[in-house]
PDB file of C-alpha atoms in Angstrom:
ATOM      1  CA  MET A1412       0.091  -0.075   0.047  1.00  0.00           C
ATOM      2  CA  SER A1413       2.900   2.351   0.796  1.00  0.00           C
ATOM      3  CA  HIS A1414       4.209   1.909  -2.729  1.00  0.00           C
ATOM      4  CA  ILE A1415       0.890   3.176  -4.390  1.00  0.00           C
ATOM      5  CA  GLU A1416       0.734   6.056  -2.017  1.00  0.00           C
ATOM      6  CA  ASP A1417       4.374   7.106  -3.055  1.00  0.00           C
ATOM      7  CA  ILE A1418       3.270   6.779  -6.673  1.00  0.00           C
ATOM      8  CA  VAL A1419       0.126   8.984  -6.041  1.00  0.00           C
ATOM      9  CA  ASP A1420       2.309  11.304  -4.012  1.00  0.00           C
ATOM     10  CA  ALA A1421       4.770  11.731  -6.830  1.00  0.00           C
ATOM     11  CA  LEU A1422       1.940  11.903  -9.367  1.00  0.00           C
ATOM     12  CA  GLU A1423       0.445  14.789  -7.463  1.00  0.00           C
ATOM     13  CA  ASN A1424       3.832  16.624  -7.131  1.00  0.00           C
ATOM     14  CA  LYS A1425       4.367  16.436 -10.828  1.00  0.00           C
ATOM     15  CA  ILE A1426       0.890  17.601 -11.512  1.00  0.00           C
ATOM     16  CA  SER A1427       1.442  20.514  -8.996  1.00  0.00           C
ATOM     17  CA  LYS A1428       4.512  21.392 -10.830  1.00  0.00           C
ATOM     18  CA  VAL A1429       2.965  21.198 -14.338  1.00  0.00           C
ATOM     19  CA  LEU A1430       0.030  23.507 -13.101  1.00  0.00           C
ATOM     20  CA  GLN A1431       2.461  25.963 -11.777  1.00  0.00           C
ATOM     21  CA  LYS A1432       4.561  26.029 -15.036  1.00  0.00           C
ATOM     22  CA  GLN A1433       1.379  26.558 -16.852  1.00  0.00           C
ATOM     23  CA  GLU A1434       0.368  29.430 -14.717  1.00  0.00           C
ATOM     24  CA  VAL A1435       3.784  30.910 -15.403  1.00  0.00           C
ATOM     25  CA  LEU A1436       3.339  30.526 -18.974  1.00  0.00           C
ATOM     26  CA  LYS A1437      -0.081  32.046 -18.866  1.00  0.00           C
ATOM     27  CA  GLN A1438       1.345  35.028 -17.241  1.00  0.00           C
ATOM     28  CA  ALA A1439       4.161  35.208 -19.611  1.00  0.00           C
ATOM     29  CA  ASN A1440       1.703  34.940 -22.533  1.00  0.00           C
ATOM     30  CA  ILE A1441      -0.330  37.682 -21.122  1.00  0.00           C
ATOM     31  CA  LYS A1442       2.711  39.933 -20.944  1.00  0.00           C
ATOM     32  CA  LEU A1443       3.750  39.088 -24.558  1.00  0.00           C
ATOM     33  CA  GLU A1444       0.192  39.922 -25.824  1.00  0.00           C
ATOM     34  CA  GLU A1445       0.330  43.222 -23.947  1.00  0.00           C
ATOM     35  CA  ASP A1446       3.672  44.030 -25.414  1.00  0.00           C
ATOM     36  CA  LEU A1447       2.517  43.125 -28.909  1.00  0.00           C
ATOM     37  CA  GLN A1448      -0.472  45.355 -28.548  1.00  0.00           C
ATOM     38  CA  ALA A1449       1.623  48.201 -27.633  1.00  0.00           C
ATOM     39  CA  SER A1450       4.071  47.553 -30.372  1.00  0.00           C
ATOM     40  CA  ASN A1451       1.156  47.431 -32.890  1.00  0.00           C
ATOM     41  CA  GLN A1452      -0.199  50.819 -31.452  1.00  0.00           C
ATOM     42  CA  GLU A1453       3.209  52.264 -31.770  1.00  0.00           C
ATOM     43  CA  LEU A1454       3.568  51.005 -35.265  1.00  0.00           C
ATOM     44  CA  LEU A1455       0.216  52.658 -36.278  1.00  0.00           C
ATOM     45  CA  GLN A1456       1.288  56.028 -34.670  1.00  0.00           C
ATOM     46  CA  GLU A1457       4.552  55.879 -36.902  1.00  0.00           C
ATOM     47  CA  LYS A1458       2.564  54.953 -39.908  1.00  0.00           C
ATOM     48  CA  GLN A1459       0.397  57.989 -39.193  1.00  0.00           C
ATOM     49  CA  HIS A1460       3.343  60.191 -38.811  1.00  0.00           C
ATOM     50  CA  ILE A1461       4.684  59.037 -42.037  1.00  0.00           C
ATOM     51  CA  VAL A1462       1.408  59.903 -43.762  1.00  0.00           C
ATOM     52  CA  VAL A1463       1.685  63.455 -42.367  1.00  0.00           C
ATOM     53  CA  TRP A1464       5.236  63.818 -43.371  1.00  0.00           C
ATOM     54  CA  GLN A1465       4.523  62.664 -46.914  1.00  0.00           C
ATOM     55  CA  GLU A1466       1.672  65.106 -47.165  1.00  0.00           C
ATOM     56  CA  LYS A1467       3.999  68.045 -45.898  1.00  0.00           C
ATOM     57  CA  TYR A1468       6.663  66.863 -48.561  1.00  0.00           C
ATOM     58  CA  GLU A1469       4.253  66.836 -51.356  1.00  0.00           C
ATOM     59  CA  ALA A1470       2.825  70.306 -50.147  1.00  0.00           C
ATOM     60  CA  LEU A1471       6.647  71.568 -49.947  1.00  0.00           C
ATOM     61  CA  LYS A1472       7.324  70.233 -53.452  1.00  0.00           C
ATOM     62  CA  MET A1473       4.345  71.917 -54.841  1.00  0.00           C
ATOM     63  CA  ALA A1474       5.329  75.252 -53.280  1.00  0.00           C
ATOM     64  CA  ASN A1475       8.904  74.959 -54.480  1.00  0.00           C
ATOM     65  CA  SER A1476       7.396  74.510 -58.092  1.00  0.00           C
ATOM     66  CA  LEU A1477       5.222  77.408 -57.877  1.00  0.00           C
ATOM     67  CA  LEU A1478       8.135  79.519 -56.500  1.00  0.00           C
ATOM     68  CA  GLY A1479       9.894  78.911 -59.736  1.00  0.00           C
ATOM     69  CA  SER A1480      11.861  75.525 -59.051  1.00  0.00           C
ATOM     70  CA  ASP A1481      12.124  73.576 -62.192  1.00  0.00           C
ATOM     71  CA  ASN A1482      12.676  70.280 -60.439  1.00  0.00           C
ATOM     72  CA  ASN A1483       8.943  69.464 -59.968  1.00  0.00           C
ATOM     73  CA  LYS A1484       7.229  71.719 -62.440  1.00  0.00           C
ATOM     74  CA  ARG A1485       5.650  68.909 -64.604  1.00  0.00           C
ATOM     75  CA  GLU A1486       4.061  67.343 -61.508  1.00  0.00           C
ATOM     76  CA  THR A1487       2.839  70.595 -60.163  1.00  0.00           C
ATOM     77  CA  LYS A1488       1.177  71.382 -63.619  1.00  0.00           C
ATOM     78  CA  LEU A1489      -0.386  67.889 -63.625  1.00  0.00           C
ATOM     79  CA  LYS A1490      -1.617  68.503 -59.985  1.00  0.00           C
ATOM     80  CA  ILE A1491      -3.006  71.999 -60.836  1.00  0.00           C
ATOM     81  CA  ASN A1492      -4.922  70.496 -63.919  1.00  0.00           C
ATOM     82  CA  ALA A1493      -6.253  67.949 -61.850  1.00  0.00           C
ATOM     83  CA  LEU A1494      -7.518  70.489 -59.302  1.00  0.00           C
ATOM     84  CA  ILE A1495      -9.085  72.382 -62.034  1.00  0.00           C
ATOM     85  CA  ARG A1496     -10.904  69.372 -63.513  1.00  0.00           C
ATOM     86  CA  GLU A1497     -12.208  68.652 -60.061  1.00  0.00           C
ATOM     87  CA  ILE A1498     -13.500  72.287 -59.575  1.00  0.00           C
ATOM     88  CA  ASP A1499     -15.186  72.162 -63.057  1.00  0.00           C
ATOM     89  CA  HIS A1500     -16.827  68.922 -62.180  1.00  0.00           C
ATOM     90  CA  CYS A1501     -18.026  70.283 -58.936  1.00  0.00           C
ATOM     91  CA  ILE A1502     -19.249  73.328 -60.692  1.00  0.00           C
ATOM     92  CA  ALA A1503     -21.026  71.298 -63.253  1.00  0.00           C
ATOM     93  CA  GLN A1504     -22.724  69.217 -60.491  1.00  0.00           C
ATOM     94  CA  LEU A1505     -23.870  72.406 -58.692  1.00  0.00           C
ATOM     95  CA  SER A1506     -25.217  73.948 -61.895  1.00  0.00           C
ATOM     96  CA  GLU A1507     -27.556  70.874 -62.562  1.00  0.00           C
TER      97      GLU A1507
END
């Protein structure tokens, strides 16, 4: 009978250790998920910053072209033409 009790005690100890390890792994998993969420939020903010800076860059290129810079003159003319077409389209819709 003592032999069976020893086996049961050993089994209980092993199960207890496994449950403790499982709990530690759950906590580590929760922390990793929080870190991942924080990293994803930071990445999203950085992407938004990139979009803002790209818009500023495009506006600066347009301003330089309007001031006489020859580097982006063609792009500026195309952009102005596109804006004029949009305005004409809006005016046509308003007049209908």
